[in-house]
Amino acid sequence: MIPLEDLFFTNETAKRLYGQYAKDLPIIDYHCHLDPREIAENKVFDDLGEMWLARDHYKWRAMRTFGIPERLITGNASYYDKFLAFAGIFPKLAGNPLYIWCRLELGRYFGIDAPLDAANAHGIYTRAKARIDEQKLTPRSIIQLSHVDYIATTDDPVDDLRFHRMIQSDASFRTTVVPAFRPDKAMNAGKPGFADYIGRLSETSGIKIQSFHDLMDALEARLLFFKEHGSVITDHGLDNFYFEESSRDTRDAILGKAMAGETLTMREGRQYQTAFLLEAAKRYRRHGFVMQLHIGAYRDANSRMARLLGPDSGFDCIDGETPIRDLGRLLNTLHNADCLPKTILYPLNIHQHEPLAALAAAFCTDGRKAGVILGAPWWFNDQPFGIRQFFESTGQLYPLSLSMGMLTDSRSFLSYPRHEVFRRILCDYLGSLVERGEYASGEQGLIDIIEAVCYQNVREYLGIEARGIEAQCPQRGSRAGASHEG
């Protein structure tokens, strides 16, 4: 069995690059779904079953495919029984990223190298629980063990951010945790609950919302509140996007119709969303925020189960309907008005990586480095194949050295080995270029790329304070000239 330390390496150069330059870089997790309350309260976890299976829709989806009953997935069974059910299918997950992620999580946090199966499940569960009890594994301790420098959670504009204040007021916790502004509930006028939500937004912002302009002013007030709490980034989940222009009167009429609970036409929904993004982006640019656009999710495909279990429960899929030209019209309209903020594009459909990489490059103008950029492989693509495709394909169209690195996009505090997978594959890709003679600019060139992709690019892009690579990794300098085998 190949040891975990050699995972994904196909050449000796990759091992050296990873061990000397990538392995110990701190992590900036600029898009995740961690609960700030759990970080603030820092509760000790009960067991591995809870840590793995409480909210992980990746595992839930896999378990369902093997016919495991819902009682042992999201139901009222104990986490021990759920863990045993997952262990029973684990050896059958060949080629699935869950297999690698779980092995790395067991190794990195619990010192367990053996692959999980039904026979050793009880022993692994017991060993993991003992480690949790001995080391008092909590959200904060796991974050610090993982060398996480910065976390941006995903937060609604009406959130009071009290848990962020609790975290930020505790000087003993060195990781920076800030909110990301995600106004999806205000952006999707055609969805149930919209009118009630706008009422909450009006109350929270102190602005009476009677027009589309009032709505955007209310959101801007909340954006500034988020900025006071360190926020520098916004986020939007676009199932699909179609550019559809509208007049001011039309926008007000659409908002009024949605507030009255009336059903919007398809065209009205597109007009509203287009106007929303155009107006929001102008405010993001004004206040120095980065705009993230997550594109192409087909949500709640199994409507009966989604109604039963709620959103983000494993019934979302991949769509690819968004026309590249429509996204281009959005960016172009903002660019022509000199209102385009720094923008990160995340296509969920892997076949749109190349078109969107080319589109992003078309809006890097006016001396702005990486003004629009393709984000990290996201959701269904944050696995070895998707990461390699990202390097090998999109790198042909947008310089790899400007990549924003990896993110967890996760609700689990054990998800940080996803950064390790990304970094190992990055180093293997660069090593293969070197050994094939396709890169010959020397060691320093490789160091610069690795440090930029894994840490510096996202720090500079978001404008966040540097902690300093050498300060974070004092052992790095002494190892720079030495050989390292993984």
Short mmCIF file of C-alpha atoms in Angstrom, two decimals:
data_model
loop_
_atom_site.label_atom_id
_atom_site.label_comp_id
_atom_site.label_asym_id
_atom_site.label_seq_id
_atom_site.Cartn_x
_atom_site.Cartn_y
_atom_site.Cartn_z
CA MET A 1 0.00 0.00 0.00
CA ILE A 2 1.37 3.41 -0.98
CA PRO A 3 1.71 5.56 2.16
CA LEU A 4 -0.43 8.64 2.48
CA GLU A 5 2.70 10.78 2.32
CA ASP A 6 3.18 9.75 -1.33
CA LEU A 7 -0.44 10.32 -2.31
CA PHE A 8 -0.91 11.73 -5.85
CA PHE A 9 2.82 12.00 -6.58
CA THR A 10 3.89 10.56 -9.91
CA ASN A 11 7.39 12.07 -9.97
CA GLU A 12 10.22 12.87 -7.58
CA THR A 13 10.10 16.59 -8.28
CA ALA A 14 6.52 16.70 -7.01
CA LYS A 15 7.52 15.14 -3.68
CA ARG A 16 10.27 17.69 -3.18
CA LEU A 17 8.13 20.67 -4.15
CA TYR A 18 5.32 19.65 -1.85
CA GLY A 19 7.50 18.82 1.14
CA GLN A 20 9.68 21.91 0.93
CA TYR A 21 7.35 24.62 -0.29
CA ALA A 22 3.63 23.73 -0.21
CA LYS A 23 2.98 21.46 2.74
CA ASP A 24 3.36 23.96 5.57
CA LEU A 25 1.85 27.07 4.01
CA PRO A 26 -1.03 28.46 6.07
CA ILE A 27 -4.57 28.09 4.77
CA ILE A 28 -6.91 30.89 3.73
CA ASP A 29 -10.42 29.40 3.54
CA TYR A 30 -12.21 32.21 1.76
CA HIS A 31 -15.45 30.32 1.03
CA CYS A 32 -16.98 27.83 3.45
CA HIS A 33 -20.21 27.08 5.28
CA LEU A 34 -18.81 26.64 8.77
CA ASP A 35 -21.16 27.81 11.50
CA PRO A 36 -19.67 30.83 13.32
CA ARG A 37 -21.71 29.91 16.38
CA GLU A 38 -19.83 26.61 16.66
CA ILE A 39 -16.51 28.46 16.44
CA ALA A 40 -17.63 31.03 19.02
CA GLU A 41 -18.97 28.48 21.51
CA ASN A 42 -16.16 25.99 20.77
CA LYS A 43 -18.04 22.91 21.90
CA VAL A 44 -16.05 19.67 22.31
CA PHE A 45 -17.26 17.14 19.74
CA ASP A 46 -18.85 13.92 21.00
CA ASP A 47 -17.54 11.42 18.49
CA LEU A 48 -16.37 10.82 14.94
CA GLY A 49 -19.88 9.91 13.85
CA GLU A 50 -21.10 13.40 14.70
CA MET A 51 -18.06 15.06 13.13
CA TRP A 52 -18.43 13.12 9.87
CA LEU A 53 -22.15 12.67 9.41
CA ALA A 54 -24.04 15.55 11.07
CA ARG A 55 -24.23 17.77 7.96
CA ASP A 56 -22.15 16.18 5.21
CA HIS A 57 -24.32 15.88 2.12
CA TYR A 58 -21.41 14.30 0.21
CA LYS A 59 -21.56 11.28 2.53
CA TRP A 60 -25.36 11.31 2.61
CA ARG A 61 -25.53 11.12 -1.17
CA ALA A 62 -23.08 8.22 -1.30
CA MET A 63 -24.91 6.30 1.44
CA ARG A 64 -28.23 6.66 -0.36
CA THR A 65 -26.79 5.24 -3.57
CA PHE A 66 -26.03 2.01 -1.68
CA GLY A 67 -29.58 1.79 -0.38
CA ILE A 68 -28.86 2.70 3.23
CA PRO A 69 -32.16 3.77 4.85
CA GLU A 70 -32.61 7.45 5.68
CA ARG A 71 -32.85 6.62 9.37
CA LEU A 72 -29.12 5.84 9.26
CA ILE A 73 -28.28 8.94 7.22
CA THR A 74 -30.25 11.96 8.44
CA GLY A 75 -32.72 10.16 10.69
CA ASN A 76 -32.89 9.55 14.42
CA ALA A 77 -30.40 6.68 14.63
CA SER A 78 -27.37 7.23 16.85
CA TYR A 79 -24.21 8.62 15.28
CA TYR A 80 -22.50 5.37 16.18
CA ASP A 81 -24.98 3.40 14.09
CA LYS A 82 -24.69 5.94 11.26
CA PHE A 83 -20.92 5.61 11.42
CA LEU A 84 -21.14 1.82 11.16
CA ALA A 85 -23.43 2.16 8.15
CA PHE A 86 -20.95 4.46 6.43
CA ALA A 87 -18.05 2.16 7.31
CA GLY A 88 -19.84 -0.69 5.57
CA ILE A 89 -19.76 1.09 2.20
CA PHE A 90 -16.37 2.75 2.58
CA PRO A 91 -14.29 0.07 0.79
CA LYS A 92 -16.68 0.36 -2.16
CA LEU A 93 -15.91 4.06 -2.70
CA ALA A 94 -12.95 3.49 -5.02
CA GLY A 95 -12.35 6.61 -7.10
CA ASN A 96 -14.71 8.73 -5.01
CA PRO A 97 -13.11 11.74 -3.25
CA LEU A 98 -14.77 10.66 0.02
CA TYR A 99 -12.31 7.77 0.15
CA ILE A 100 -9.29 10.05 0.04
CA TRP A 101 -10.77 12.77 2.23
CA CYS A 102 -11.74 10.32 4.96
CA ARG A 103 -8.37 8.59 4.94
CA LEU A 104 -6.59 11.91 5.25
CA GLU A 105 -8.93 13.08 8.02
CA LEU A 106 -8.36 9.87 9.99
CA GLY A 107 -4.61 10.20 9.52
CA ARG A 108 -4.19 13.92 10.15
CA TYR A 109 -6.51 14.36 13.14
CA PHE A 110 -6.65 10.92 14.75
CA GLY A 111 -3.36 9.23 13.81
CA ILE A 112 -5.21 6.36 12.12
CA ASP A 113 -3.68 5.05 8.88
CA ALA A 114 -5.84 1.96 8.31
CA PRO A 115 -8.60 2.30 5.70
CA LEU A 116 -12.05 2.08 7.28
CA ASP A 117 -14.23 -1.00 6.79
CA ALA A 118 -16.98 -2.87 8.60
CA ALA A 119 -14.52 -5.09 10.45
CA ASN A 120 -12.42 -2.31 11.99
CA ALA A 121 -15.17 0.31 12.31
CA HIS A 122 -15.74 -0.17 16.05
CA GLY A 123 -12.01 -0.01 16.77
CA ILE A 124 -11.55 3.15 14.70
CA TYR A 125 -14.60 4.73 16.30
CA THR A 126 -13.22 3.97 19.78
CA ARG A 127 -9.73 5.26 18.95
CA ALA A 128 -11.13 8.43 17.44
CA LYS A 129 -13.36 9.07 20.46
CA ALA A 130 -10.38 8.60 22.77
CA ARG A 131 -8.39 11.15 20.73
CA ILE A 132 -11.31 13.59 20.87
CA ASP A 133 -11.49 13.23 24.65
CA GLU A 134 -7.71 13.38 25.21
CA GLN A 135 -7.05 16.38 22.98
CA LYS A 136 -10.40 18.10 23.58
CA LEU A 137 -11.00 18.42 19.86
CA THR A 138 -13.14 21.46 19.23
CA PRO A 139 -13.77 23.63 16.19
CA ARG A 140 -11.02 26.03 17.24
CA SER A 141 -8.43 23.37 18.02
CA ILE A 142 -9.03 21.69 14.65
CA ILE A 143 -8.72 25.04 12.87
CA GLN A 144 -5.43 25.73 14.62
CA LEU A 145 -4.12 22.18 14.05
CA SER A 146 -4.84 22.75 10.35
CA HIS A 147 -2.81 26.01 10.26
CA VAL A 148 -5.80 28.04 9.08
CA ASP A 149 -4.96 31.73 8.90
CA TYR A 150 -8.28 33.14 7.73
CA ILE A 151 -11.88 31.96 7.36
CA ALA A 152 -14.78 33.65 5.57
CA THR A 153 -18.10 32.06 6.52
CA THR A 154 -21.32 32.50 4.51
CA ASP A 155 -23.81 34.85 6.17
CA ASP A 156 -27.19 36.38 5.41
CA PRO A 157 -27.49 40.19 5.31
CA VAL A 158 -30.02 40.20 8.18
CA ASP A 159 -27.67 38.28 10.49
CA ASP A 160 -26.68 40.28 13.59
CA LEU A 161 -23.15 38.75 13.43
CA ARG A 162 -23.02 38.39 17.22
CA PHE A 163 -21.04 35.17 16.99
CA HIS A 164 -18.50 36.86 14.77
CA ARG A 165 -18.13 39.56 17.43
CA MET A 166 -17.59 36.89 20.07
CA ILE A 167 -14.85 35.27 18.00
CA GLN A 168 -13.16 38.55 17.12
CA SER A 169 -13.16 39.74 20.75
CA ASP A 170 -11.22 36.66 21.89
CA ALA A 171 -7.53 37.50 21.50
CA SER A 172 -6.51 33.94 22.40
CA PHE A 173 -7.85 32.65 19.06
CA ARG A 174 -5.45 33.79 16.35
CA THR A 175 -7.36 32.72 13.23
CA THR A 176 -9.23 35.59 11.59
CA VAL A 177 -12.91 34.72 11.09
CA VAL A 178 -15.05 37.15 9.11
CA PRO A 179 -18.50 37.04 7.49
CA ALA A 180 -19.13 36.88 3.75
CA PHE A 181 -22.19 38.77 2.51
CA ARG A 182 -24.62 36.39 0.76
CA PRO A 183 -27.85 38.14 -0.31
CA ASP A 184 -29.45 35.20 -2.15
CA LYS A 185 -32.81 35.54 -0.37
CA ALA A 186 -33.10 39.11 -1.60
CA MET A 187 -31.82 38.22 -5.07
CA ASN A 188 -34.36 35.46 -5.76
CA ALA A 189 -37.65 37.32 -5.89
CA GLY A 190 -39.61 34.38 -7.26
CA LYS A 191 -38.90 31.99 -4.39
CA PRO A 192 -41.28 31.29 -1.48
CA GLY A 193 -40.83 33.48 1.59
CA PHE A 194 -39.48 36.44 -0.36
CA ALA A 195 -41.97 39.01 1.01
CA ASP A 196 -41.37 37.95 4.61
CA TYR A 197 -37.64 38.15 4.08
CA ILE A 198 -37.83 41.68 2.64
CA GLY A 199 -39.79 42.64 5.74
CA ARG A 200 -36.96 41.36 7.94
CA LEU A 201 -34.40 43.17 5.82
CA SER A 202 -36.36 46.41 6.13
CA GLU A 203 -36.55 46.06 9.90
CA THR A 204 -32.89 45.14 10.27
CA SER A 205 -31.58 47.90 8.03
CA GLY A 206 -33.96 50.58 9.30
CA ILE A 207 -34.96 51.42 5.72
CA LYS A 208 -38.57 51.16 4.61
CA ILE A 209 -38.50 49.17 1.37
CA GLN A 210 -41.08 50.47 -1.10
CA SER A 211 -39.02 50.41 -4.29
CA PHE A 212 -36.17 48.54 -5.89
CA HIS A 213 -33.85 51.43 -5.04
CA ASP A 214 -34.92 51.20 -1.38
CA LEU A 215 -34.10 47.50 -1.44
CA MET A 216 -30.60 48.11 -2.72
CA ASP A 217 -30.06 50.88 -0.17
CA ALA A 218 -31.14 48.50 2.60
CA LEU A 219 -28.68 45.90 1.38
CA GLU A 220 -25.94 48.52 1.14
CA ALA A 221 -26.55 49.49 4.77
CA ARG A 222 -26.12 45.86 5.78
CA LEU A 223 -23.04 45.56 3.55
CA LEU A 224 -21.43 48.38 5.51
CA PHE A 225 -22.39 46.65 8.76
CA PHE A 226 -20.62 43.53 7.49
CA LYS A 227 -17.61 45.66 6.54
CA GLU A 228 -17.39 46.87 10.14
CA HIS A 229 -16.98 43.20 11.09
CA GLY A 230 -14.09 42.64 8.68
CA SER A 231 -16.05 41.41 5.66
CA VAL A 232 -14.40 41.94 2.28
CA ILE A 233 -16.21 39.40 0.11
CA THR A 234 -19.73 38.77 -1.17
CA ASP A 235 -21.27 35.61 -2.56
CA HIS A 236 -24.17 34.75 -4.87
CA GLY A 237 -25.65 31.38 -5.80
CA LEU A 238 -26.94 31.58 -9.37
CA ASP A 239 -28.77 28.44 -10.44
CA ASN A 240 -28.46 29.87 -13.93
CA PHE A 241 -28.18 33.42 -15.20
CA TYR A 242 -29.74 35.22 -18.17
CA PHE A 243 -29.08 38.88 -18.85
CA GLU A 244 -32.38 40.74 -19.27
CA GLU A 245 -32.51 44.55 -19.17
CA SER A 246 -35.33 46.49 -17.55
CA SER A 247 -36.43 50.03 -16.72
CA ARG A 248 -36.68 51.49 -13.23
CA ASP A 249 -40.47 51.34 -13.35
CA THR A 250 -40.34 47.70 -14.44
CA ARG A 251 -38.04 46.80 -11.55
CA ASP A 252 -40.36 48.50 -9.07
CA ALA A 253 -43.36 46.71 -10.55
CA ILE A 254 -41.62 43.32 -10.34
CA LEU A 255 -40.65 43.94 -6.71
CA GLY A 256 -44.22 44.97 -5.88
CA LYS A 257 -45.61 41.87 -7.55
CA ALA A 258 -43.20 39.61 -5.64
CA MET A 259 -43.98 41.38 -2.35
CA ALA A 260 -47.66 40.71 -2.97
CA GLY A 261 -46.96 37.01 -3.32
CA GLU A 262 -47.80 36.90 -7.02
CA THR A 263 -45.97 34.54 -9.36
CA LEU A 264 -43.34 36.20 -11.54
CA THR A 265 -42.98 35.33 -15.20
CA MET A 266 -39.69 33.82 -16.31
CA ARG A 267 -38.75 37.10 -17.98
CA GLU A 268 -39.58 39.11 -14.86
CA GLY A 269 -37.40 36.82 -12.76
CA ARG A 270 -34.50 37.34 -15.14
CA GLN A 271 -35.02 41.10 -15.28
CA TYR A 272 -35.04 41.31 -11.49
CA GLN A 273 -31.91 39.18 -11.04
CA THR A 274 -30.02 41.10 -13.70
CA ALA A 275 -30.92 44.44 -12.15
CA PHE A 276 -30.04 43.10 -8.70
CA LEU A 277 -26.54 41.99 -9.71
CA LEU A 278 -25.83 45.18 -11.65
CA GLU A 279 -26.84 47.42 -8.77
CA ALA A 280 -25.24 45.26 -6.09
CA ALA A 281 -21.95 45.06 -8.00
CA LYS A 282 -21.76 48.86 -8.19
CA ARG A 283 -21.98 49.02 -4.42
CA TYR A 284 -19.42 46.25 -4.02
CA ARG A 285 -16.99 48.20 -6.18
CA ARG A 286 -17.70 51.39 -4.22
CA HIS A 287 -16.91 49.75 -0.90
CA GLY A 288 -14.03 47.53 -1.99
CA PHE A 289 -15.77 44.14 -1.84
CA VAL A 290 -14.94 41.11 -3.98
CA MET A 291 -17.94 39.55 -5.77
CA GLN A 292 -18.25 35.75 -6.00
CA LEU A 293 -20.66 34.18 -8.50
CA HIS A 294 -21.40 30.48 -8.04
CA ILE A 295 -23.08 29.33 -11.25
CA GLY A 296 -24.92 26.24 -12.43
CA ALA A 297 -26.52 24.37 -9.53
CA TYR A 298 -29.69 22.42 -10.23
CA ARG A 299 -31.15 22.50 -6.74
CA ASP A 300 -33.60 20.12 -5.10
CA ALA A 301 -33.89 17.81 -8.11
CA ASN A 302 -35.69 15.30 -5.90
CA SER A 303 -38.41 17.68 -4.76
CA ARG A 304 -40.17 15.26 -2.41
CA MET A 305 -37.01 14.50 -0.44
CA ALA A 306 -35.93 18.14 -0.49
CA ARG A 307 -39.28 19.15 1.02
CA LEU A 308 -38.89 16.45 3.65
CA LEU A 309 -35.27 17.17 4.66
CA GLY A 310 -34.74 20.78 3.59
CA PRO A 311 -32.09 22.43 1.41
CA ASP A 312 -28.48 21.25 1.16
CA SER A 313 -29.41 17.69 2.06
CA GLY A 314 -27.84 15.97 -0.94
CA PHE A 315 -30.41 16.39 -3.70
CA ASP A 316 -28.72 19.13 -5.71
CA CYS A 317 -27.22 18.42 -9.12
CA ILE A 318 -25.19 20.02 -11.91
CA ASP A 319 -26.70 22.22 -14.60
CA GLY A 320 -24.99 23.90 -17.53
CA GLU A 321 -27.64 26.09 -19.02
CA THR A 322 -26.15 29.53 -18.32
CA PRO A 323 -25.10 31.15 -21.62
CA ILE A 324 -21.54 32.44 -21.51
CA ARG A 325 -22.67 35.47 -23.50
CA ASP A 326 -25.13 36.46 -20.78
CA LEU A 327 -22.46 36.42 -18.11
CA GLY A 328 -20.31 38.37 -20.52
CA ARG A 329 -23.03 41.00 -20.90
CA LEU A 330 -23.21 41.37 -17.11
CA LEU A 331 -19.44 41.86 -16.82
CA ASN A 332 -19.32 44.09 -19.89
CA THR A 333 -22.09 46.38 -18.67
CA LEU A 334 -20.31 46.84 -15.35
CA HIS A 335 -16.92 47.28 -17.01
CA ASN A 336 -18.21 49.91 -19.41
CA ALA A 337 -19.67 51.84 -16.48
CA ASP A 338 -16.37 51.48 -14.56
CA CYS A 339 -18.30 49.64 -11.84
CA LEU A 340 -16.92 46.09 -12.16
CA PRO A 341 -15.62 44.86 -8.78
CA LYS A 342 -13.04 42.13 -8.44
CA THR A 343 -15.04 39.06 -9.45
CA ILE A 344 -14.55 35.32 -8.94
CA LEU A 345 -16.47 32.95 -11.23
CA TYR A 346 -17.26 29.39 -10.10
CA PRO A 347 -18.88 27.20 -12.77
CA LEU A 348 -20.35 23.99 -11.38
CA ASN A 349 -20.41 22.34 -14.80
CA ILE A 350 -16.87 21.24 -15.56
CA HIS A 351 -17.47 21.82 -19.28
CA GLN A 352 -17.78 25.54 -18.58
CA HIS A 353 -14.36 25.87 -16.96
CA GLU A 354 -12.60 26.67 -20.22
CA PRO A 355 -15.20 29.13 -21.61
CA LEU A 356 -15.33 31.01 -18.31
CA ALA A 357 -11.54 31.07 -17.99
CA ALA A 358 -11.39 32.78 -21.37
CA LEU A 359 -14.24 35.12 -20.39
CA ALA A 360 -12.48 36.08 -17.16
CA ALA A 361 -9.28 36.88 -19.04
CA ALA A 362 -11.21 39.21 -21.34
CA PHE A 363 -11.96 41.51 -18.39
CA CYS A 364 -8.46 41.80 -16.98
CA THR A 365 -7.81 45.33 -18.22
CA ASP A 366 -6.87 48.82 -16.99
CA GLY A 367 -3.80 47.55 -15.17
CA ARG A 368 -5.83 45.48 -12.70
CA LYS A 369 -4.13 42.16 -12.04
CA ALA A 370 -6.62 39.26 -12.17
CA GLY A 371 -9.58 41.65 -12.16
CA VAL A 372 -11.92 38.77 -13.00
CA ILE A 373 -10.73 35.27 -12.21
CA LEU A 374 -11.89 31.67 -12.32
CA GLY A 375 -12.37 30.36 -8.79
CA ALA A 376 -11.18 27.11 -7.29
CA PRO A 377 -12.77 23.83 -8.45
CA TRP A 378 -16.07 23.97 -6.63
CA TRP A 379 -18.50 21.46 -5.08
CA PHE A 380 -18.75 18.51 -7.48
CA ASN A 381 -15.36 19.49 -8.95
CA ASP A 382 -13.30 19.74 -5.75
CA GLN A 383 -11.90 16.24 -6.27
CA PRO A 384 -8.68 14.93 -7.86
CA PHE A 385 -10.04 14.70 -11.41
CA GLY A 386 -11.63 18.16 -11.23
CA ILE A 387 -8.47 19.71 -9.78
CA ARG A 388 -6.23 18.16 -12.45
CA GLN A 389 -8.62 19.28 -15.15
CA PHE A 390 -8.53 22.77 -13.68
CA PHE A 391 -4.72 22.87 -13.97
CA GLU A 392 -4.37 21.14 -17.31
CA SER A 393 -7.27 22.72 -19.15
CA THR A 394 -8.07 26.14 -17.79
CA GLY A 395 -4.39 26.87 -17.23
CA GLN A 396 -4.06 26.99 -20.99
CA LEU A 397 -6.42 29.98 -21.05
CA TYR A 398 -5.75 31.82 -17.78
CA PRO A 399 -2.32 31.68 -16.09
CA LEU A 400 -2.20 28.99 -13.44
CA SER A 401 0.12 31.16 -11.35
CA LEU A 402 -2.78 33.59 -10.76
CA SER A 403 -5.09 30.88 -9.36
CA MET A 404 -6.85 31.55 -6.05
CA GLY A 405 -5.89 28.19 -4.57
CA MET A 406 -8.35 25.94 -2.75
CA LEU A 407 -11.35 26.42 -0.48
CA THR A 408 -13.35 23.93 1.58
CA ASP A 409 -16.94 24.92 0.67
CA SER A 410 -17.80 22.72 3.63
CA ARG A 411 -19.78 22.57 6.85
CA SER A 412 -17.26 20.19 8.43
CA PHE A 413 -14.30 21.30 10.51
CA LEU A 414 -12.42 18.21 9.33
CA SER A 415 -12.43 19.32 5.67
CA TYR A 416 -9.06 21.04 5.61
CA PRO A 417 -7.25 18.06 4.01
CA ARG A 418 -8.97 19.20 0.81
CA HIS A 419 -6.29 21.89 0.70
CA GLU A 420 -3.67 19.17 1.05
CA VAL A 421 -5.13 17.26 -1.90
CA PHE A 422 -5.11 20.44 -4.00
CA ARG A 423 -1.51 21.25 -3.07
CA ARG A 424 -0.27 17.72 -3.73
CA ILE A 425 -1.88 17.71 -7.19
CA LEU A 426 -0.54 21.20 -7.90
CA CYS A 427 2.99 20.07 -7.07
CA ASP A 428 2.56 16.89 -9.10
CA TYR A 429 1.39 18.94 -12.07
CA LEU A 430 4.31 21.36 -11.80
CA GLY A 431 6.73 18.47 -11.27
CA SER A 432 5.47 16.75 -14.38
CA LEU A 433 6.03 19.94 -16.39
CA VAL A 434 9.59 20.10 -15.12
CA GLU A 435 10.35 16.45 -15.80
CA ARG A 436 8.87 16.65 -19.31
CA GLY A 437 10.94 19.74 -20.05
CA GLU A 438 7.90 22.02 -20.28
CA TYR A 439 9.08 24.31 -17.46
CA ALA A 440 12.69 25.33 -17.13
CA SER A 441 12.65 28.64 -15.23
CA GLY A 442 14.30 27.19 -12.18
CA GLU A 443 13.54 26.51 -8.53
CA GLN A 444 12.67 30.08 -7.58
CA GLY A 445 10.08 30.24 -10.33
CA LEU A 446 8.42 27.12 -8.92
CA ILE A 447 8.56 28.46 -5.38
CA ASP A 448 6.92 31.70 -6.47
CA ILE A 449 4.09 29.86 -8.22
CA ILE A 450 3.42 27.48 -5.32
CA GLU A 451 3.40 30.20 -2.69
CA ALA A 452 1.24 32.45 -4.86
CA VAL A 453 -1.35 29.80 -5.68
CA CYS A 454 -1.57 28.32 -2.19
CA TYR A 455 -1.48 31.51 -0.14
CA GLN A 456 -0.38 34.87 -1.54
CA ASN A 457 -2.83 35.35 -4.42
CA VAL A 458 -5.97 35.08 -2.34
CA ARG A 459 -4.48 37.21 0.44
CA GLU A 460 -3.64 39.98 -2.02
CA TYR A 461 -6.92 39.63 -3.92
CA LEU A 462 -9.00 40.02 -0.77
CA GLY A 463 -6.69 42.68 0.63
CA ILE A 464 -6.30 40.89 3.95
CA GLU A 465 -3.40 41.37 6.30
CA ALA A 466 -0.45 39.05 5.81
CA ARG A 467 0.72 37.02 8.78
CA GLY A 468 3.94 36.21 6.94
CA ILE A 469 4.88 32.83 5.50
CA GLU A 470 8.14 32.59 7.43
CA ALA A 471 6.39 33.52 10.70
CA GLN A 472 3.73 30.89 10.12
CA CYS A 473 6.22 28.22 9.05
CA PRO A 474 9.57 28.84 10.79
CA GLN A 475 10.85 25.43 9.71
CA ARG A 476 10.33 26.22 6.02
CA GLY A 477 13.50 28.25 5.50
CA SER A 478 15.77 25.62 7.05
CA ARG A 479 14.34 22.93 4.78
CA ALA A 480 14.38 24.89 1.54
CA GLY A 481 17.58 23.39 0.25
CA ALA A 482 17.11 19.87 1.56
CA SER A 483 15.69 16.84 -0.20
CA HIS A 484 12.31 15.69 1.11
CA GLU A 485 10.55 12.48 0.20
CA GLY A 486 6.91 13.45 0.82
#
